[in-house]
C-alpha angles and dihedrals in degrees: 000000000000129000102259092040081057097050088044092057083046092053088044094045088045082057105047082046097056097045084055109047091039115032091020099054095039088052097041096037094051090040097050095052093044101237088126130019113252080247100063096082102095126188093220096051119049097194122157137073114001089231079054100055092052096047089052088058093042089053084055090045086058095041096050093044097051095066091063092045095046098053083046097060094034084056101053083043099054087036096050097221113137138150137156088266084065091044089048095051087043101055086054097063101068104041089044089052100041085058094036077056091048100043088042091051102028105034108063104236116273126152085261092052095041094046086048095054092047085054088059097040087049084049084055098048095045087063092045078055086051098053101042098055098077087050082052085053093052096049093048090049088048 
């Protein structure tokens, strides 16, 4: 596997991990003790924990951001282009959003947090930037 399909299995894998050891073990903790019905988590109203509530946006953050990523990296693929500036950018993504997830469900929000966390989301989308521009290339030369 190439690098950028890699580091894709390792942003999908952060995901799934995340879902797990935050919202999972909340819900089932709390179910399984019978402190809340297993009905009381609604999709319209996000209530609970504070650390909770901001797992359960940086697991959106990761779900709305794999997508992208993933038709990045299914693109060059297809496509076959590939180089070491790709790899680099690649290898970025997942470290910038593993720590944009940490800070999000460990650190309680503050300008500087939150300004923290944006950094690593704006690292993120850079090397989306990166990895799109030889696809940008292809297109313009079609």
């Amino acid at each position: 596997m190439t690098i950028p399909v890699w580091s894709l299995f390792g942003f999908t894998v952060w995901t799934m991990f995340l879902l797990i050891s935050t919202i999972g073990v909340y819900r089932w903790s709390n179910i399984l003790t019978g402190r809340i019905p297993i009905t009381s988590f609604r999709a319209d109203k996000v209530e609970g924990a504070d650390w909770y509530r901001r797992a359960m946006r940086a697991h959106a953050n990761c779900i709305e951001n794999l997508p992208l990523f993933g038709f990045l990296v299914f693109c060059l693929h297809v496509a076959g282009i590939s180089s070491s500036t790709i790899d680099t950018a690649a290898l970025i993504v997942l470290p910038a959003r593993i720590a944009q997830s940490l800070i999000h469900v460990m650190v309680r929000e503050t300008t500087l947090t939150t300004s923290v966390r944006f950094a690593f989301f704006m690292t993120q989308f850079v090397a989306f930037c990166v990895m799109a521009a030889p696809l940008m290339g292809l297109l313009r030369r079609s």
